[in-house]
Amino acid sequence: MKDNYLTAVFWISLCLVALVVLPGTIIPESFQDITRNVRVLIGTDLGWYYLLLVTFIVLFCLFLIVSPVGQIKLGDPDSEPEHSNISWLAMLFSAGMGIGLVFWGAAEPLSHFAIATPAADPGTVVALEDSLKYTFFHWGIHAWAVYAIVALALAYFKFRKKEKSLLSVTLKPLFGDRTDGPLGQVVDSVTIFATVIGVATTLGFGAAQINGGLNYLFGIPHNIWVQLVIITVTTVLFILSALSGIGKGVKLLSNINVILAVGLLAMAIAVGPSVTILNEFVDTIGHYLQDFFRMSFRTAANDEGQRAWIQGWTIFYWAWWISWSPFVGVFIARISKGRTIREFLVNVLLVPTVFSFIWFSAFGTLANSAQIMDGTLAGLATEEVLFGTFSYYPLGALLSGIAIVLVFSFFITSADSATFVLGMLSEDGSLYPHNRTKVIWGVLVSLIAVVLLASGGLDALQNILIIVALPFSFIILLMMLSLYIELNHEKKEMGLSIKPENYPEKDEPFKSYEDGGII
């Protein structure tokens, strides 16, 4: 029996990971300086490109929603979804940015209000309004559009065209069967590389955040040994979850995450300034919609200070979402069979976005209100801001305890999802990767996180993740062109306008690239 994980893509991606992990371990300071300089150069010289790209992705998603191709199912015409709407949304949300909401829920609005503001002076009423508006902007439709377009292309070619679950196959309308050779191996290796780096970085920073919370609440030492214990426990749990399969482990954890998150959110609104939170939510949505395109294209060409803020926040986020889109896209695609393109895009773009807006309205208002009270909250470390915020309100200790459990649960879910995705990609797109493959990747990712935490190389790894976003952004552009070509071909074959005239036969999908791609 063939060891499926010993593929060329597996070994290529492993070598790519070693090329960045070894310098980050041996010469962490020098490597960090080099990667930081490259990252700053990208943000300075190509910020305009990221703004145009992500906004174009948003507009392309909206075009597909209103287009007749929105009726096309991600699967055979008679296929039905594998998961309920609640479980589906819970899984895509947990994999996409669940842990980020807990980490940044209070910290980002506070930073935009009191530390580094987008445009106004810190602590002013304008800065207070901008704090939530720009947080909505960073975590809203733009972020989910990046995830959605990658996931849509993967799901469409897998379930509609009966191709493998690999990013390389989404380029077949352009390159034909050449995607089965070296070209495809490069694309899929970059996908695995980005996923490993992203998950290792998340494990490292997640362990630091949990350690920070335990230190703030209980005085537990903030050091590498505590973080090592946290990563070890997390690794055991997410590997056990991964071995149970996506229909059990990830789904169960995702549903638990949603229950805990909704419970924490409801309690925060109840103990905080409830009316102010709701007013901020409604008011900020208005500002967000009103300035949607202004923020989307804002480069601050004539203001160096504001331009630096955009590069440090907006451009950073756009690159971060792009670099995470292979992992999140593969996972969302895997769980989205049977849904129409329109249903898929509307739900992926709007449901997590609205929940995120409510989340940031609640925790951002709690943090900003606490800062206005005595002005000391902004002095805390980022990983301690949420716990410091809770200390100003009733039931603060209980809220902090739930938050730590939620971070831990999101932590396990993200790593579990990533292990599954890495297994899929390593086994030539298999929807049911072998347990041995998942264990190998789970252990490797955790070891990378531990080694880099101990050597201080995590910052360099984060820089690498942002750098990887640049070449992958070109792959996304090719994926969008390829998807448009194939959807347009199917639209013509089906006579698709309001209602299709022809459907593909079962297991005989329409393919524009039957005789090779156009390039």
Coordinates of C-alpha atoms in Angstrom, one line a residue:
M1 CA 0.0 0.0 0.0
K2 CA 1.4 3.4 -1.0
D3 CA 2.2 5.9 1.7
N4 CA 0.1 8.7 0.4
Y5 CA 1.8 11.4 2.4
L6 CA 5.2 10.7 0.7
T7 CA 4.3 12.8 -2.4
A8 CA 6.4 15.3 -4.2
V9 CA 4.2 18.1 -2.8
F10 CA 4.7 16.9 0.7
W11 CA 8.5 16.9 0.4
I12 CA 8.7 20.2 -1.5
S13 CA 6.6 22.0 1.1
L14 CA 8.6 20.4 3.9
C15 CA 11.8 21.8 2.4
L16 CA 10.2 25.2 2.0
V17 CA 9.2 25.2 5.7
A18 CA 12.8 24.1 6.7
L19 CA 14.3 27.0 4.7
V20 CA 12.5 29.6 6.9
V21 CA 12.3 27.7 10.2
L22 CA 16.0 26.9 10.5
P23 CA 17.2 30.5 10.0
G24 CA 14.5 31.6 12.4
T25 CA 15.9 29.2 15.0
I26 CA 19.6 29.6 14.4
I27 CA 19.9 33.3 13.7
P28 CA 16.5 34.7 14.9
E29 CA 17.5 38.4 15.2
S30 CA 19.2 38.6 11.8
F31 CA 16.4 36.7 10.1
Q32 CA 13.8 38.8 11.8
D33 CA 15.5 42.0 10.6
I34 CA 15.7 40.8 7.0
T35 CA 12.1 39.6 6.9
R36 CA 10.9 42.8 8.6
N37 CA 12.6 44.9 6.0
V38 CA 11.0 42.9 3.2
R39 CA 7.6 43.2 4.8
V40 CA 8.0 47.0 5.2
L41 CA 9.1 47.3 1.6
I42 CA 6.0 45.4 0.4
G43 CA 3.7 47.5 2.6
T44 CA 5.3 50.8 1.5
D45 CA 5.6 50.1 -2.3
L46 CA 2.7 47.8 -2.9
G47 CA 0.0 49.0 -0.5
W48 CA -2.0 50.4 -3.4
Y49 CA -2.0 47.0 -5.0
Y50 CA -3.4 45.2 -2.0
L51 CA -6.2 47.8 -1.7
L52 CA -7.1 47.4 -5.3
L53 CA -6.9 43.6 -5.2
V54 CA -9.1 43.1 -2.2
T55 CA -11.7 45.6 -3.3
F56 CA -11.8 43.9 -6.7
I57 CA -12.4 40.6 -5.0
V58 CA -15.3 42.1 -3.1
L59 CA -16.8 43.4 -6.3
F60 CA -16.3 40.1 -8.1
C61 CA -18.1 38.3 -5.3
L62 CA -21.0 40.7 -5.5
F63 CA -21.1 40.2 -9.3
L64 CA -21.4 36.5 -8.9
I65 CA -24.2 36.9 -6.4
V66 CA -26.4 38.9 -8.8
S67 CA -25.3 37.0 -11.9
P68 CA -27.4 34.1 -13.3
V69 CA -24.5 31.8 -12.4
G70 CA -25.4 32.3 -8.8
Q71 CA -28.0 29.5 -9.3
I72 CA -25.3 26.9 -10.0
K73 CA -24.8 24.3 -7.3
L74 CA -21.5 23.3 -5.8
G75 CA -22.2 19.8 -6.8
D76 CA -24.6 17.8 -9.0
P77 CA -27.9 19.6 -9.7
D78 CA -29.7 17.4 -7.2
S79 CA -27.1 17.4 -4.5
E80 CA -27.9 18.5 -1.0
P81 CA -25.7 20.1 1.8
E82 CA -23.8 17.7 4.0
H83 CA -24.1 19.9 7.1
S84 CA -26.9 21.9 8.7
N85 CA -26.7 25.7 8.3
I86 CA -25.8 26.2 11.9
S87 CA -23.0 23.6 11.9
W88 CA -21.7 24.9 8.5
L89 CA -21.6 28.5 9.6
A90 CA -20.0 27.5 13.0
M91 CA -17.3 25.5 11.3
L92 CA -16.4 28.1 8.7
F93 CA -16.4 30.9 11.3
S94 CA -14.3 28.9 13.8
A95 CA -11.7 28.1 11.1
G96 CA -11.7 31.6 9.6
M97 CA -11.1 34.0 12.5
G98 CA -12.7 32.8 15.7
I99 CA -9.5 33.1 17.9
G100 CA -8.7 36.5 16.3
L101 CA -12.0 37.9 17.5
V102 CA -11.2 37.0 21.1
F103 CA -7.6 38.4 20.8
W104 CA -8.5 41.6 19.1
G105 CA -12.1 42.1 20.3
A106 CA -11.2 44.8 22.8
A107 CA -7.6 45.5 21.8
E108 CA -8.0 46.8 18.3
P109 CA -10.8 49.3 18.9
L110 CA -8.9 50.5 22.0
S111 CA -5.7 50.9 19.9
H112 CA -7.5 52.9 17.2
F113 CA -9.1 55.1 19.9
A114 CA -6.3 55.7 22.4
I115 CA -2.9 54.7 20.9
A116 CA -2.5 54.8 17.1
T117 CA -5.5 56.4 15.5
P118 CA -6.5 56.3 11.7
A119 CA -6.8 60.0 11.3
A120 CA -7.9 62.0 14.3
D121 CA -6.1 62.8 17.6
P122 CA -6.1 60.0 20.2
G123 CA -8.9 60.2 22.7
T124 CA -11.2 62.5 20.7
V125 CA -14.8 61.8 19.7
V126 CA -13.7 61.4 16.1
A127 CA -11.1 58.8 17.1
L128 CA -13.8 57.0 19.1
E129 CA -16.1 56.8 16.1
D130 CA -13.2 55.8 13.8
S131 CA -12.1 53.0 16.3
L132 CA -15.1 50.9 15.5
K133 CA -15.5 51.9 11.9
Y134 CA -12.0 50.8 10.9
T135 CA -12.3 47.6 13.0
F136 CA -15.5 46.8 11.1
F137 CA -13.6 47.5 7.9
H138 CA -10.7 45.2 8.7
W139 CA -12.9 42.3 9.9
G140 CA -15.9 42.7 7.6
I141 CA -16.8 41.9 4.0
H142 CA -13.3 42.5 2.6
A143 CA -11.8 39.8 4.8
W144 CA -14.5 37.3 4.1
A145 CA -14.5 38.0 0.4
V146 CA -10.9 36.8 0.2
Y147 CA -11.7 33.6 2.0
A148 CA -14.9 33.2 0.0
I149 CA -13.4 33.5 -3.5
V150 CA -10.7 30.9 -2.8
A151 CA -13.2 28.5 -1.1
L152 CA -15.7 29.0 -4.0
A153 CA -13.2 28.2 -6.7
L154 CA -12.1 25.0 -4.8
A155 CA -15.6 23.8 -4.0
Y156 CA -16.8 24.5 -7.6
F157 CA -14.0 22.6 -9.3
K158 CA -14.2 19.8 -6.7
F159 CA -17.9 19.1 -6.4
R160 CA -19.2 20.5 -9.8
K161 CA -16.3 19.5 -12.1
K162 CA -15.3 16.4 -10.2
E163 CA -11.7 17.5 -9.8
K164 CA -9.3 17.0 -6.9
S165 CA -9.4 19.2 -3.8
L166 CA -6.3 21.1 -4.8
L167 CA -5.7 24.8 -5.6
S168 CA -3.8 23.8 -8.7
V169 CA -6.9 22.3 -10.4
T170 CA -8.7 25.6 -10.2
L171 CA -6.3 26.9 -12.9
K172 CA -7.2 24.2 -15.4
P173 CA -9.3 26.5 -17.7
L174 CA -6.1 28.5 -18.2
F175 CA -3.4 25.8 -18.2
G176 CA -5.2 22.5 -18.9
D177 CA -3.5 19.3 -17.8
R178 CA -0.2 21.2 -17.2
T179 CA -1.6 21.8 -13.7
D180 CA -1.1 18.0 -13.1
G181 CA 2.7 18.5 -13.4
P182 CA 5.4 20.8 -11.9
L183 CA 3.2 23.9 -12.2
G184 CA 0.5 22.3 -10.0
Q185 CA 3.1 21.0 -7.6
V186 CA 4.4 24.5 -7.0
V187 CA 1.0 26.0 -6.4
D188 CA 0.0 23.2 -4.0
S189 CA 3.4 23.3 -2.2
V190 CA 3.0 27.1 -1.6
T191 CA -0.5 26.4 -0.2
I192 CA 0.9 23.8 2.3
F193 CA 3.8 26.1 3.2
A194 CA 1.5 29.1 3.9
T195 CA -0.8 26.9 6.0
V196 CA 2.1 25.4 8.1
I197 CA 3.6 28.9 8.7
G198 CA 0.2 30.4 9.6
V199 CA -0.8 27.7 12.0
A200 CA 2.6 27.5 13.7
T201 CA 2.4 31.3 14.1
T202 CA -1.1 31.0 15.5
L203 CA -0.1 28.3 17.9
G204 CA 2.8 30.3 19.2
F205 CA 0.9 33.6 19.7
G206 CA -2.1 31.7 21.0
A207 CA -0.1 30.1 23.6
A208 CA 1.4 33.5 24.6
Q209 CA -2.1 34.9 24.8
I210 CA -3.4 32.1 27.0
N211 CA -0.3 32.5 29.2
G212 CA -0.9 36.2 29.4
G213 CA -4.5 35.7 30.5
L214 CA -3.5 33.2 33.2
N215 CA -0.7 35.5 34.4
Y216 CA -3.0 38.5 34.6
L217 CA -5.7 36.6 36.4
F218 CA -3.9 34.1 38.6
G219 CA -0.2 35.2 38.6
I220 CA 0.9 32.1 36.7
P221 CA 4.5 32.8 35.4
H222 CA 4.7 34.2 31.8
N223 CA 7.5 32.1 30.3
I224 CA 8.4 29.5 27.7
W225 CA 7.8 26.6 30.0
V226 CA 4.2 27.5 30.7
Q227 CA 3.7 28.0 27.0
L228 CA 5.2 24.7 26.2
V229 CA 2.7 23.0 28.5
I230 CA -0.1 24.9 26.8
I231 CA 1.0 23.8 23.3
T232 CA 1.5 20.2 24.4
V233 CA -2.0 20.0 25.9
T234 CA -3.4 21.7 22.8
T235 CA -1.5 19.4 20.4
V236 CA -2.8 16.3 22.1
L237 CA -6.4 17.5 22.0
F238 CA -6.5 18.8 18.5
I239 CA -4.8 15.6 17.2
L240 CA -7.4 13.5 19.0
S241 CA -10.1 15.7 17.5
A242 CA -8.5 15.4 14.0
L243 CA -8.4 11.6 14.3
S244 CA -12.2 11.5 15.0
G245 CA -12.9 13.0 11.6
I246 CA -14.4 16.3 10.3
G247 CA -17.9 15.2 10.9
K248 CA -17.3 14.7 14.6
G249 CA -14.3 16.6 16.1
V250 CA -14.3 19.8 14.1
K251 CA -18.1 20.0 14.0
L252 CA -18.5 19.4 17.7
L253 CA -15.8 21.9 18.7
S254 CA -17.2 24.5 16.3
N255 CA -20.7 24.2 17.8
I256 CA -19.2 24.5 21.3
N257 CA -17.3 27.6 20.1
V258 CA -20.5 29.3 18.9
I259 CA -22.3 28.5 22.1
L260 CA -19.5 29.9 24.3
A261 CA -19.0 32.9 22.0
V262 CA -22.7 33.8 22.0
G263 CA -22.8 33.3 25.8
L264 CA -19.8 35.5 26.4
L265 CA -21.1 38.2 24.0
A266 CA -24.6 38.2 25.7
M267 CA -23.0 38.5 29.2
A268 CA -20.7 41.3 28.1
I269 CA -23.6 43.3 26.7
A270 CA -25.7 42.6 29.8
V271 CA -23.0 43.8 32.3
G272 CA -21.7 46.6 30.1
P273 CA -23.3 49.9 28.9
S274 CA -25.9 48.0 26.9
V275 CA -27.7 50.9 25.3
T276 CA -24.3 52.5 24.3
I277 CA -23.2 49.2 22.8
L278 CA -26.4 48.9 20.7
N279 CA -26.1 52.6 19.7
E280 CA -22.5 52.1 18.7
F281 CA -23.4 49.1 16.6
V282 CA -26.1 50.8 14.6
D283 CA -24.2 54.1 14.3
T284 CA -21.0 52.4 13.2
I285 CA -22.8 50.4 10.5
G286 CA -23.9 53.7 9.1
H287 CA -20.4 55.1 9.1
Y288 CA -19.1 51.8 7.6
L289 CA -21.5 51.8 4.7
Q290 CA -21.1 55.5 4.1
D291 CA -17.3 55.3 4.0
F292 CA -17.1 51.8 2.5
F293 CA -15.4 52.8 -0.7
R294 CA -13.4 55.7 0.8
M295 CA -11.8 53.3 3.2
S296 CA -11.3 50.7 0.5
F297 CA -9.2 53.0 -1.6
R298 CA -7.6 55.1 1.1
T299 CA -3.8 55.4 0.7
A300 CA -3.3 58.8 2.4
A301 CA -0.9 59.7 -0.4
N302 CA -0.2 63.1 1.0
D303 CA 0.0 62.3 4.8
E304 CA 2.9 60.2 5.8
G305 CA 1.6 59.6 9.3
Q306 CA -1.8 58.3 8.2
R307 CA -0.1 56.3 5.4
A308 CA 2.1 54.6 8.0
W309 CA -1.0 53.7 10.0
I310 CA -2.7 52.2 6.8
Q311 CA 0.4 50.1 6.1
G312 CA 0.6 48.9 9.7
W313 CA -3.1 48.0 10.0
T314 CA -5.1 47.8 6.7
I315 CA -2.3 46.5 4.4
F316 CA -1.2 44.1 7.2
Y317 CA -4.7 42.7 7.5
W318 CA -5.2 42.4 3.7
A319 CA -1.9 40.5 3.4
W320 CA -2.8 38.4 6.4
W321 CA -6.2 37.4 5.0
I322 CA -4.6 36.5 1.6
S323 CA -1.9 34.4 3.3
W324 CA -4.5 32.5 5.4
S325 CA -7.0 32.0 2.4
P326 CA -5.4 28.8 1.2
F327 CA -6.0 27.0 4.5
V328 CA -9.4 28.6 5.3
G329 CA -10.5 28.3 1.6
V330 CA -9.7 24.6 1.4
F331 CA -11.5 23.9 4.7
I332 CA -14.6 26.0 3.8
A333 CA -14.8 24.3 0.4
R334 CA -14.6 20.9 2.0
I335 CA -17.8 21.5 4.1
S336 CA -19.8 23.4 1.4
K337 CA -21.0 20.8 -1.0
G338 CA -24.6 21.1 -2.2
R339 CA -25.1 24.8 -1.8
T340 CA -25.7 27.2 -4.6
I341 CA -23.0 29.8 -5.5
R342 CA -25.4 32.6 -4.4
E343 CA -26.3 30.9 -1.1
F344 CA -22.6 30.2 -0.4
L345 CA -21.4 33.8 -1.1
V346 CA -24.3 35.5 0.7
N347 CA -23.8 33.4 3.8
V348 CA -20.0 33.5 3.9
L349 CA -19.9 37.2 3.3
L350 CA -22.7 38.4 5.6
V351 CA -23.3 36.1 8.5
P352 CA -19.7 36.1 10.0
T353 CA -19.4 39.8 9.2
V354 CA -22.6 40.7 11.1
F355 CA -21.6 38.6 14.1
S356 CA -18.1 40.2 14.0
F357 CA -19.7 43.7 14.0
I358 CA -21.8 42.9 17.1
W359 CA -18.7 41.4 18.8
F360 CA -16.5 44.4 18.2
S361 CA -19.3 46.8 19.2
A362 CA -19.7 45.1 22.5
F363 CA -16.0 44.5 23.5
G364 CA -14.7 47.6 21.8
T365 CA -17.3 49.7 23.7
L366 CA -16.4 48.0 26.9
A367 CA -12.7 48.7 26.4
N368 CA -13.1 52.3 25.2
S369 CA -15.4 53.1 28.1
A370 CA -12.9 51.7 30.6
Q371 CA -10.2 53.7 29.0
I372 CA -12.2 56.9 29.3
M373 CA -12.8 56.1 33.0
D374 CA -9.1 56.2 34.1
G375 CA -6.9 56.1 31.0
T376 CA -4.7 53.2 32.1
L377 CA -6.2 50.3 30.1
A378 CA -4.2 51.2 26.9
G379 CA -1.0 50.6 28.8
L380 CA -1.6 46.8 29.1
A381 CA 0.0 44.3 26.7
T382 CA -2.3 43.4 23.8
E383 CA -2.9 39.8 25.1
E384 CA -4.0 41.3 28.5
V385 CA -6.4 44.0 27.3
L386 CA -9.5 41.8 27.2
F387 CA -8.9 40.6 30.7
G388 CA -8.1 44.1 31.9
T389 CA -11.3 45.3 30.4
F390 CA -13.4 42.8 32.2
S391 CA -11.9 43.9 35.5
Y392 CA -13.9 47.2 35.2
Y393 CA -17.3 45.4 35.1
P394 CA -19.4 43.1 37.2
L395 CA -18.7 39.4 36.9
G396 CA -15.3 40.3 35.4
A397 CA -13.6 37.1 36.8
L398 CA -16.3 34.9 35.3
L399 CA -16.1 36.6 31.9
S400 CA -12.3 36.2 31.9
G401 CA -12.6 32.5 32.7
I402 CA -15.1 32.0 29.9
A403 CA -12.8 33.9 27.5
I404 CA -9.8 31.7 28.4
V405 CA -11.8 28.6 27.7
L406 CA -13.1 30.1 24.4
V407 CA -9.5 31.0 23.3
F408 CA -8.4 27.5 24.1
S409 CA -11.4 26.0 22.2
F410 CA -10.9 28.2 19.2
F411 CA -7.2 27.4 19.4
I412 CA -7.9 23.6 19.1
T413 CA -10.4 24.1 16.4
S414 CA -8.1 26.1 14.1
A415 CA -5.3 23.7 14.6
D416 CA -7.6 20.7 14.1
S417 CA -9.0 22.2 10.8
A418 CA -5.5 23.0 9.6
T419 CA -4.2 19.5 10.3
F420 CA -7.1 18.1 8.2
V421 CA -6.4 20.5 5.4
L422 CA -2.6 19.7 5.4
G423 CA -3.6 16.0 5.2
M424 CA -5.8 16.6 2.2
L425 CA -3.2 18.6 0.3
S426 CA -0.5 16.1 1.1
E427 CA -2.6 13.2 -0.2
D428 CA -3.3 14.7 -3.6
G429 CA -6.6 16.3 -2.5
S430 CA -8.1 13.4 -0.7
L431 CA -11.3 14.3 1.2
Y432 CA -10.5 11.6 3.8
P433 CA -6.7 11.9 4.6
H434 CA -5.1 9.1 6.5
N435 CA -4.7 9.6 10.3
R436 CA -1.0 9.0 10.0
T437 CA -0.7 12.0 7.7
K438 CA -2.7 14.3 10.0
V439 CA -0.6 13.2 13.1
I440 CA 2.7 13.9 11.2
W441 CA 1.6 17.4 10.3
G442 CA 0.1 18.1 13.8
V443 CA 3.3 17.1 15.5
L444 CA 5.5 19.0 13.1
V445 CA 3.5 22.2 13.3
S446 CA 3.5 22.1 17.1
L447 CA 7.3 21.5 17.2
I448 CA 7.9 24.4 14.9
A449 CA 5.8 26.7 17.2
V450 CA 7.7 25.5 20.3
V451 CA 11.2 25.8 18.7
L452 CA 10.4 29.3 17.4
L453 CA 8.9 30.4 20.7
A454 CA 12.0 29.3 22.5
S455 CA 14.4 31.0 20.0
G456 CA 12.3 34.2 19.6
G457 CA 11.7 33.6 15.9
L458 CA 8.0 33.9 15.8
D459 CA 8.0 37.5 14.6
A460 CA 10.1 36.5 11.6
L461 CA 7.6 33.7 10.9
Q462 CA 4.8 36.2 11.0
N463 CA 6.7 38.4 8.5
I464 CA 7.2 35.4 6.3
L465 CA 3.5 34.8 6.3
I466 CA 2.9 38.4 5.1
I467 CA 5.6 38.1 2.4
V468 CA 4.1 34.8 1.1
A469 CA 0.8 36.7 0.5
L470 CA 2.4 38.6 -2.4
P471 CA 3.0 35.7 -4.7
F472 CA -0.2 34.0 -3.6
S473 CA -2.2 37.2 -4.5
F474 CA -1.2 36.5 -8.1
I475 CA -2.5 33.0 -7.8
I476 CA -5.8 34.4 -6.5
L477 CA -6.1 36.6 -9.6
L478 CA -5.5 33.6 -11.9
M479 CA -8.1 31.6 -9.9
M480 CA -10.7 34.4 -10.4
L481 CA -10.0 34.6 -14.1
S482 CA -10.2 30.8 -14.4
L483 CA -13.4 30.7 -12.4
Y484 CA -15.0 33.3 -14.6
I485 CA -14.1 31.5 -17.7
E486 CA -15.5 28.2 -16.5
L487 CA -18.7 29.7 -15.1
N488 CA -19.3 31.6 -18.3
H489 CA -18.8 28.4 -20.2
E490 CA -21.3 26.6 -18.1
K491 CA -23.7 29.5 -18.3
K492 CA -23.7 29.1 -22.1
E493 CA -23.9 25.3 -22.0
M494 CA -26.9 25.4 -19.7
G495 CA -28.6 28.3 -21.5
L496 CA -28.6 29.9 -18.1
S497 CA -30.5 33.2 -17.6
I498 CA -33.2 33.1 -15.0
K499 CA -33.7 29.4 -15.2
P500 CA -31.3 26.8 -16.7
E501 CA -32.3 25.1 -20.0
N502 CA -29.8 22.2 -19.7
Y503 CA -28.2 20.4 -16.8
P504 CA -25.0 18.4 -16.9
E505 CA -25.4 14.6 -16.7
K506 CA -24.4 13.0 -13.5
D507 CA -20.7 12.6 -13.3
E508 CA -20.3 14.2 -16.7
P509 CA -19.8 17.9 -15.9
F510 CA -19.4 20.6 -18.6
K511 CA -15.7 21.5 -19.0
S512 CA -14.3 24.3 -21.1
Y513 CA -10.8 22.8 -20.7
E514 CA -11.5 19.3 -22.1
D515 CA -8.8 19.8 -24.8
G516 CA -6.5 21.9 -22.7
G517 CA -6.5 25.4 -21.3
I518 CA -6.3 28.7 -23.2
I519 CA -2.7 29.4 -22.2

